[in-house]
PDB file of C-alpha atoms in Angstrom:
ATOM      1  CA  MET A1385     -10.484 -20.859  16.116  1.00  0.00           C
ATOM      2  CA  ASP A1386     -10.299 -24.644  16.326  1.00  0.00           C
ATOM      3  CA  GLY A1387      -7.308 -26.046  14.469  1.00  0.00           C
ATOM      4  CA  GLY A1388      -9.598 -28.443  12.636  1.00  0.00           C
ATOM      5  CA  SER A1389     -11.865 -25.712  11.242  1.00  0.00           C
ATOM      6  CA  GLN A1390     -12.469 -25.219   7.623  1.00  0.00           C
ATOM      7  CA  ARG A1391     -10.780 -21.822   7.851  1.00  0.00           C
ATOM      8  CA  GLN A1392      -7.538 -23.273   9.375  1.00  0.00           C
ATOM      9  CA  THR A1393      -7.524 -26.166   6.848  1.00  0.00           C
ATOM     10  CA  VAL A1394      -7.769 -23.859   3.902  1.00  0.00           C
ATOM     11  CA  LEU A1395      -5.301 -21.489   5.398  1.00  0.00           C
ATOM     12  CA  ARG A1396      -2.808 -24.366   5.788  1.00  0.00           C
ATOM     13  CA  LEU A1397      -3.191 -25.471   2.161  1.00  0.00           C
ATOM     14  CA  TRP A1398      -2.802 -21.821   1.067  1.00  0.00           C
ATOM     15  CA  ARG A1399       0.448 -21.335   2.977  1.00  0.00           C
ATOM     16  CA  GLN A1400       1.764 -24.791   2.047  1.00  0.00           C
ATOM     17  CA  ALA A1401       1.420 -24.005  -1.655  1.00  0.00           C
ATOM     18  CA  VAL A1402       3.580 -20.804  -1.309  1.00  0.00           C
ATOM     19  CA  ILE A1403       2.864 -19.885  -4.926  1.00  0.00           C
ATOM     20  CA  MET A1404      -0.608 -18.540  -5.800  1.00  0.00           C
ATOM     21  CA  PRO A1405      -1.330 -17.559  -9.300  1.00  0.00           C
ATOM     22  CA  VAL A1406      -3.853 -14.852  -9.932  1.00  0.00           C
ATOM     23  CA  VAL A1407      -6.144 -15.673 -12.747  1.00  0.00           C
ATOM     24  CA  ARG A1408      -7.349 -12.648 -14.618  1.00  0.00           C
ATOM     25  CA  THR A1409      -8.388 -12.873 -18.230  1.00  0.00           C
ATOM     26  CA  PRO A1410     -10.691 -10.932 -20.635  1.00  0.00           C
ATOM     27  CA  ARG A1411     -12.942 -13.922 -21.101  1.00  0.00           C
ATOM     28  CA  PRO A1412     -14.244 -16.705 -18.777  1.00  0.00           C
ATOM     29  CA  GLU A1413     -13.269 -19.560 -21.161  1.00  0.00           C
ATOM     30  CA  GLN A1414      -9.681 -18.249 -21.138  1.00  0.00           C
ATOM     31  CA  ALA A1415      -9.619 -18.265 -17.357  1.00  0.00           C
ATOM     32  CA  VAL A1416     -10.704 -21.927 -17.150  1.00  0.00           C
ATOM     33  CA  ALA A1417      -8.125 -22.849 -19.725  1.00  0.00           C
ATOM     34  CA  VAL A1418      -5.447 -20.916 -17.797  1.00  0.00           C
ATOM     35  CA  ALA A1419      -6.419 -22.605 -14.552  1.00  0.00           C
ATOM     36  CA  ARG A1420      -6.177 -26.046 -16.347  1.00  0.00           C
ATOM     37  CA  ALA A1421      -2.691 -25.170 -17.547  1.00  0.00           C
ATOM     38  CA  LEU A1422      -1.627 -24.049 -14.043  1.00  0.00           C
ATOM     39  CA  HIS A1423      -3.111 -27.233 -12.456  1.00  0.00           C
ATOM     40  CA  ALA A1424      -1.366 -29.373 -14.995  1.00  0.00           C
ATOM     41  CA  GLY A1425       1.854 -27.630 -14.216  1.00  0.00           C
ATOM     42  CA  GLY A1426       1.629 -28.569 -10.477  1.00  0.00           C
ATOM     43  CA  LEU A1427      -0.189 -25.717  -8.784  1.00  0.00           C
ATOM     44  CA  THR A1428      -3.095 -26.465  -6.511  1.00  0.00           C
ATOM     45  CA  VAL A1429      -4.082 -23.129  -5.022  1.00  0.00           C
ATOM     46  CA  LEU A1430      -5.581 -20.533  -7.482  1.00  0.00           C
ATOM     47  CA  GLU A1431      -7.077 -17.061  -6.972  1.00  0.00           C
ATOM     48  CA  VAL A1432      -9.729 -15.868  -9.421  1.00  0.00           C
ATOM     49  CA  ALA A1433      -9.708 -12.055  -9.807  1.00  0.00           C
ATOM     50  CA  TRP A1434     -13.248 -10.857  -9.078  1.00  0.00           C
ATOM     51  CA  ASN A1435     -13.041  -8.072 -11.703  1.00  0.00           C
ATOM     52  CA  CYS A1436     -12.627 -10.322 -14.695  1.00  0.00           C
ATOM     53  CA  ALA A1437     -15.614 -11.312 -16.809  1.00  0.00           C
ATOM     54  CA  GLY A1438     -17.542 -14.302 -15.471  1.00  0.00           C
ATOM     55  CA  ALA A1439     -15.547 -14.597 -12.259  1.00  0.00           C
ATOM     56  CA  ALA A1440     -18.350 -16.240 -10.372  1.00  0.00           C
ATOM     57  CA  GLU A1441     -18.892 -18.880 -13.100  1.00  0.00           C
ATOM     58  CA  VAL A1442     -15.126 -19.502 -13.327  1.00  0.00           C
ATOM     59  CA  LEU A1443     -14.830 -19.899  -9.652  1.00  0.00           C
ATOM     60  CA  ALA A1444     -17.759 -22.355  -9.464  1.00  0.00           C
ATOM     61  CA  GLU A1445     -16.210 -24.417 -12.206  1.00  0.00           C
ATOM     62  CA  LEU A1446     -12.874 -24.628 -10.520  1.00  0.00           C
ATOM     63  CA  ARG A1447     -14.527 -25.726  -7.282  1.00  0.00           C
ATOM     64  CA  ARG A1448     -15.588 -28.815  -9.032  1.00  0.00           C
ATOM     65  CA  TRP A1449     -12.011 -29.835  -9.716  1.00  0.00           C
ATOM     66  CA  PRO A1450     -10.577 -32.390  -7.261  1.00  0.00           C
ATOM     67  CA  GLY A1451      -7.480 -31.343  -5.430  1.00  0.00           C
ATOM     68  CA  VAL A1452      -7.774 -27.632  -6.121  1.00  0.00           C
ATOM     69  CA  THR A1453      -8.182 -24.872  -3.517  1.00  0.00           C
ATOM     70  CA  VAL A1454      -9.734 -21.754  -5.068  1.00  0.00           C
ATOM     71  CA  GLY A1455     -10.284 -18.251  -3.793  1.00  0.00           C
ATOM     72  CA  ALA A1456     -11.559 -14.884  -4.909  1.00  0.00           C
ATOM     73  CA  GLY A1457      -9.336 -11.817  -5.161  1.00  0.00           C
ATOM     74  CA  THR A1458      -9.582  -8.069  -5.985  1.00  0.00           C
ATOM     75  CA  LEU A1459     -12.655  -7.814  -3.622  1.00  0.00           C
ATOM     76  CA  LEU A1460     -13.450  -4.262  -3.044  1.00  0.00           C
ATOM     77  CA  GLY A1461     -16.268  -4.519  -0.477  1.00  0.00           C
ATOM     78  CA  THR A1462     -18.781  -6.857   1.152  1.00  0.00           C
ATOM     79  CA  ALA A1463     -21.038  -7.100  -1.854  1.00  0.00           C
ATOM     80  CA  ASP A1464     -18.111  -8.561  -3.852  1.00  0.00           C
ATOM     81  CA  ALA A1465     -17.091 -10.845  -0.884  1.00  0.00           C
ATOM     82  CA  ALA A1466     -20.576 -12.198  -0.394  1.00  0.00           C
ATOM     83  CA  ALA A1467     -20.927 -13.014  -4.031  1.00  0.00           C
ATOM     84  CA  ALA A1468     -17.675 -14.688  -4.105  1.00  0.00           C
ATOM     85  CA  LEU A1469     -18.483 -16.882  -1.117  1.00  0.00           C
ATOM     86  CA  ARG A1470     -21.807 -17.749  -2.819  1.00  0.00           C
ATOM     87  CA  ALA A1471     -19.893 -18.876  -5.817  1.00  0.00           C
ATOM     88  CA  GLY A1472     -17.849 -21.150  -3.658  1.00  0.00           C
ATOM     89  CA  ALA A1473     -14.707 -19.201  -2.817  1.00  0.00           C
ATOM     90  CA  GLN A1474     -12.645 -20.981  -0.170  1.00  0.00           C
ATOM     91  CA  PHE A1475     -10.596 -17.904   0.760  1.00  0.00           C
ATOM     92  CA  LEU A1476     -10.809 -14.143   0.105  1.00  0.00           C
ATOM     93  CA  VAL A1477      -8.108 -11.701  -0.879  1.00  0.00           C
ATOM     94  CA  SER A1478      -8.636  -7.858  -1.057  1.00  0.00           C
ATOM     95  CA  PRO A1479      -6.145  -5.110  -1.944  1.00  0.00           C
ATOM     96  CA  ILE A1480      -7.736  -2.879   0.704  1.00  0.00           C
ATOM     97  CA  GLY A1481      -8.065  -3.128   4.480  1.00  0.00           C
ATOM     98  CA  SER A1482     -11.797  -3.690   4.764  1.00  0.00           C
ATOM     99  CA  LEU A1483     -12.593  -5.114   8.166  1.00  0.00           C
ATOM    100  CA  ASP A1484     -16.097  -5.856   6.923  1.00  0.00           C
ATOM    101  CA  VAL A1485     -14.770  -8.158   4.342  1.00  0.00           C
ATOM    102  CA  LEU A1486     -12.718  -9.824   6.900  1.00  0.00           C
ATOM    103  CA  ALA A1487     -15.620 -10.237   9.210  1.00  0.00           C
ATOM    104  CA  LEU A1488     -17.664 -11.724   6.417  1.00  0.00           C
ATOM    105  CA  ALA A1489     -14.934 -14.150   5.526  1.00  0.00           C
ATOM    106  CA  HIS A1490     -14.510 -15.319   9.200  1.00  0.00           C
ATOM    107  CA  ALA A1491     -18.174 -15.660   9.559  1.00  0.00           C
ATOM    108  CA  ALA A1492     -18.227 -18.064   6.641  1.00  0.00           C
ATOM    109  CA  ASP A1493     -15.202 -19.914   8.154  1.00  0.00           C
ATOM    110  CA  ALA A1494     -12.992 -18.841   5.347  1.00  0.00           C
ATOM    111  CA  PRO A1495      -9.481 -17.348   5.610  1.00  0.00           C
ATOM    112  CA  CYS A1496      -8.934 -13.788   4.339  1.00  0.00           C
ATOM    113  CA  ALA A1497      -5.943 -11.674   3.339  1.00  0.00           C
ATOM    114  CA  LEU A1498      -6.530  -7.860   3.568  1.00  0.00           C
ATOM    115  CA  GLY A1499      -4.286  -5.305   1.836  1.00  0.00           C
ATOM    116  CA  ALA A1500      -1.910  -2.835   3.531  1.00  0.00           C
ATOM    117  CA  ALA A1501       0.540  -0.220   2.347  1.00  0.00           C
ATOM    118  CA  THR A1502       1.602   1.473   5.556  1.00  0.00           C
ATOM    119  CA  PRO A1503       2.685   0.456   9.060  1.00  0.00           C
ATOM    120  CA  SER A1504      -0.544   1.659  10.526  1.00  0.00           C
ATOM    121  CA  GLU A1505      -2.609  -0.295   7.988  1.00  0.00           C
ATOM    122  CA  VAL A1506      -0.406  -3.374   8.653  1.00  0.00           C
ATOM    123  CA  TRP A1507      -1.001  -3.274  12.337  1.00  0.00           C
ATOM    124  CA  ARG A1508      -4.664  -2.524  12.076  1.00  0.00           C
ATOM    125  CA  ILE A1509      -5.540  -5.492   9.893  1.00  0.00           C
ATOM    126  CA  HIS A1510      -3.128  -7.731  11.829  1.00  0.00           C
ATOM    127  CA  GLN A1511      -4.733  -6.838  15.208  1.00  0.00           C
ATOM    128  CA  ALA A1512      -8.190  -7.523  13.427  1.00  0.00           C
ATOM    129  CA  GLY A1513      -7.188 -11.028  12.553  1.00  0.00           C
ATOM    130  CA  SER A1514      -6.341 -10.973   8.885  1.00  0.00           C
ATOM    131  CA  ASP A1515      -4.918 -14.397   8.176  1.00  0.00           C
ATOM    132  CA  LEU A1516      -2.398 -13.018   5.617  1.00  0.00           C
ATOM    133  CA  ILE A1517      -1.359  -9.504   5.075  1.00  0.00           C
ATOM    134  CA  LYS A1518      -1.202  -8.485   1.470  1.00  0.00           C
ATOM    135  CA  LEU A1519       1.509  -6.086   0.465  1.00  0.00           C
ATOM    136  CA  PHE A1520       0.343  -4.694  -2.859  1.00  0.00           C
ATOM    137  CA  PRO A1521       1.816  -3.373  -5.049  1.00  0.00           C
ATOM    138  CA  ILE A1522       4.993  -4.564  -3.485  1.00  0.00           C
ATOM    139  CA  ALA A1523       7.430  -3.390  -6.194  1.00  0.00           C
ATOM    140  CA  ALA A1524       6.073   0.068  -6.103  1.00  0.00           C
ATOM    141  CA  MET A1525       6.307   0.242  -2.346  1.00  0.00           C
ATOM    142  CA  GLY A1526       9.930  -0.656  -2.159  1.00  0.00           C
ATOM    143  CA  GLY A1527      10.018  -4.482  -2.866  1.00  0.00           C
ATOM    144  CA  PRO A1528      12.015  -6.464  -0.379  1.00  0.00           C
ATOM    145  CA  GLN A1529      13.223  -3.450   1.502  1.00  0.00           C
ATOM    146  CA  LEU A1530       9.599  -2.758   2.609  1.00  0.00           C
ATOM    147  CA  ILE A1531       9.502  -6.109   4.339  1.00  0.00           C
ATOM    148  CA  LYS A1532      12.899  -5.451   5.897  1.00  0.00           C
ATOM    149  CA  ASP A1533      11.622  -2.099   7.202  1.00  0.00           C
ATOM    150  CA  LEU A1534       8.339  -3.579   8.443  1.00  0.00           C
ATOM    151  CA  ARG A1535      10.081  -6.359  10.265  1.00  0.00           C
ATOM    152  CA  GLU A1536      11.786  -3.813  12.568  1.00  0.00           C
ATOM    153  CA  PRO A1537       8.649  -2.999  14.451  1.00  0.00           C
ATOM    154  CA  PHE A1538       6.399  -6.011  13.713  1.00  0.00           C
ATOM    155  CA  GLY A1539       8.709  -9.044  13.450  1.00  0.00           C
ATOM    156  CA  ARG A1540       7.662 -11.781  11.085  1.00  0.00           C
ATOM    157  CA  LEU A1541       4.137 -11.406   9.996  1.00  0.00           C
ATOM    158  CA  PRO A1542       2.368 -13.701   7.444  1.00  0.00           C
ATOM    159  CA  TRP A1543       2.929 -11.573   4.336  1.00  0.00           C
ATOM    160  CA  LEU A1544       1.328 -12.194   0.959  1.00  0.00           C
ATOM    161  CA  VAL A1545       3.420 -10.339  -1.520  1.00  0.00           C
ATOM    162  CA  SER A1546       1.874  -9.263  -4.767  1.00  0.00           C
ATOM    163  CA  GLY A1547       3.133  -7.089  -7.691  1.00  0.00           C
ATOM    164  CA  SER A1548       5.980  -7.856 -10.012  1.00  0.00           C
ATOM    165  CA  VAL A1549       7.071 -11.020  -8.216  1.00  0.00           C
ATOM    166  CA  THR A1550       9.522 -12.970 -10.477  1.00  0.00           C
ATOM    167  CA  LEU A1551      12.048 -15.851 -10.174  1.00  0.00           C
ATOM    168  CA  ASP A1552      14.683 -13.130  -9.865  1.00  0.00           C
ATOM    169  CA  ASN A1553      13.232 -11.790  -6.456  1.00  0.00           C
ATOM    170  CA  ALA A1554      11.128 -14.603  -5.121  1.00  0.00           C
ATOM    171  CA  ALA A1555      13.807 -16.195  -3.055  1.00  0.00           C
ATOM    172  CA  THR A1556      14.579 -12.855  -1.428  1.00  0.00           C
ATOM    173  CA  TYR A1557      10.867 -12.403  -0.415  1.00  0.00           C
ATOM    174  CA  LEU A1558      10.730 -15.869   1.027  1.00  0.00           C
ATOM    175  CA  ASP A1559      14.043 -15.321   2.991  1.00  0.00           C
ATOM    176  CA  LEU A1560      12.448 -12.243   4.467  1.00  0.00           C
ATOM    177  CA  GLY A1561       9.419 -14.269   5.701  1.00  0.00           C
ATOM    178  CA  ALA A1562       6.860 -13.976   2.941  1.00  0.00           C
ATOM    179  CA  ALA A1563       4.293 -16.724   3.304  1.00  0.00           C
ATOM    180  CA  VAL A1564       2.704 -16.640  -0.046  1.00  0.00           C
ATOM    181  CA  LEU A1565       3.832 -15.220  -3.439  1.00  0.00           C
ATOM    182  CA  ALA A1566       0.961 -13.944  -5.712  1.00  0.00           C
ATOM    183  CA  LEU A1567       2.017 -14.416  -9.288  1.00  0.00           C
ATOM    184  CA  GLY A1568       0.543 -12.573 -12.227  1.00  0.00           C
ATOM    185  CA  GLY A1569       2.698 -11.849 -15.373  1.00  0.00           C
ATOM    186  CA  ALA A1570       5.563 -14.086 -14.274  1.00  0.00           C
ATOM    187  CA  LEU A1571       3.200 -17.067 -14.878  1.00  0.00           C
ATOM    188  CA  LEU A1572       0.533 -15.570 -17.176  1.00  0.00           C
ATOM    189  CA  PRO A1573       2.043 -13.271 -19.810  1.00  0.00           C
ATOM    190  CA  LYS A1574      -0.778 -11.373 -21.517  1.00  0.00           C
ATOM    191  CA  ASP A1575       0.505 -12.439 -25.010  1.00  0.00           C
ATOM    192  CA  ALA A1576       0.401 -16.103 -24.017  1.00  0.00           C
ATOM    193  CA  VAL A1577      -3.146 -15.679 -22.748  1.00  0.00           C
ATOM    194  CA  ALA A1578      -4.215 -13.790 -25.829  1.00  0.00           C
ATOM    195  CA  ALA A1579      -2.766 -16.471 -28.101  1.00  0.00           C
ATOM    196  CA  GLY A1580      -4.182 -19.333 -26.187  1.00  0.00           C
ATOM    197  CA  ASP A1581      -0.621 -20.729 -25.561  1.00  0.00           C
ATOM    198  CA  TRP A1582      -1.604 -22.879 -22.676  1.00  0.00           C
ATOM    199  CA  ALA A1583       1.461 -24.966 -23.217  1.00  0.00           C
ATOM    200  CA  GLN A1584       3.734 -22.003 -22.405  1.00  0.00           C
ATOM    201  CA  ILE A1585       1.796 -21.282 -19.197  1.00  0.00           C
ATOM    202  CA  ARG A1586       2.061 -24.922 -18.147  1.00  0.00           C
ATOM    203  CA  HIS A1587       5.829 -24.901 -18.796  1.00  0.00           C
ATOM    204  CA  ARG A1588       6.214 -21.706 -16.804  1.00  0.00           C
ATOM    205  CA  THR A1589       4.349 -23.300 -13.929  1.00  0.00           C
ATOM    206  CA  GLU A1590       6.500 -26.358 -14.054  1.00  0.00           C
ATOM    207  CA  ALA A1591       9.620 -24.185 -13.858  1.00  0.00           C
ATOM    208  CA  TRP A1592       8.239 -22.360 -10.845  1.00  0.00           C
ATOM    209  CA  CYS A1593       7.417 -25.698  -9.194  1.00  0.00           C
ATOM    210  CA  ARG A1594      10.886 -27.065  -9.831  1.00  0.00           C
ATOM    211  CA  TRP A1595      12.322 -24.016  -8.359  1.00  0.00           C
ATOM    212  CA  LEU A1596      10.268 -24.229  -5.211  1.00  0.00           C
ATOM    213  CA  GLN A1597      10.995 -27.931  -4.860  1.00  0.00           C
ATOM    214  CA  ALA A1598      14.735 -27.260  -5.161  1.00  0.00           C
ATOM    215  CA  ARG A1599      14.505 -24.493  -2.530  1.00  0.00           C
ATOM    216  CA  PHE A1600      12.788 -26.789   0.019  1.00  0.00           C
ATOM    217  CA  ALA A1601      15.184 -29.565  -0.745  1.00  0.00           C
ATOM    218  CA  LYS A1602      18.083 -27.291   0.196  1.00  0.00           C
ATOM    219  CA  ALA A1603      16.378 -26.439   3.350  1.00  0.00           C
ATOM    220  CA  ILE A1604      16.129 -29.960   4.595  1.00  0.00           C
TER     221      ILE A1604
END
């Protein structure tokens, strides 16, 4: 794929962001408010969970925001993937290893992260060209130790880790080679969303961004 393609441009933005919040709320207006708080806090790459109410409308709204890269997640097949692309998704994320979803994404010049839980699944989707490899639910599968074990046969693959990622374990995942950290409850506590406490979400986002900036500053 040409390095100047849309797929590679979006993938570069995705990986540069490192932190990717997963927006999953009971109501569409909550999702938009959450996304606004996340963006105000400093994040520019957002995933909208496709199984939340009004996901297509939310995604289409976020696509209108300047400086935001938005994708769709929790895609369980090509029908979901096609609908997400029609709504404007710039990247696709699936918890399963559907090569049909991958093919659909690449045909639309969009990057895609497929899910894997075993060495065979990891290798299958890597060989097929999955741009990132989603390890979910990472905590239930062994946490950082899983990546340590997978690195023995596979080396450093572009991991997207998802599931109970917090400030306490994020650095360990990045040290082991994780490319992207998918964040749920660490950024979006259910009680804050239910209460409409968008300030809390913005403050949490700012704390994560400060942590990431400090980490990169130490690496220079």
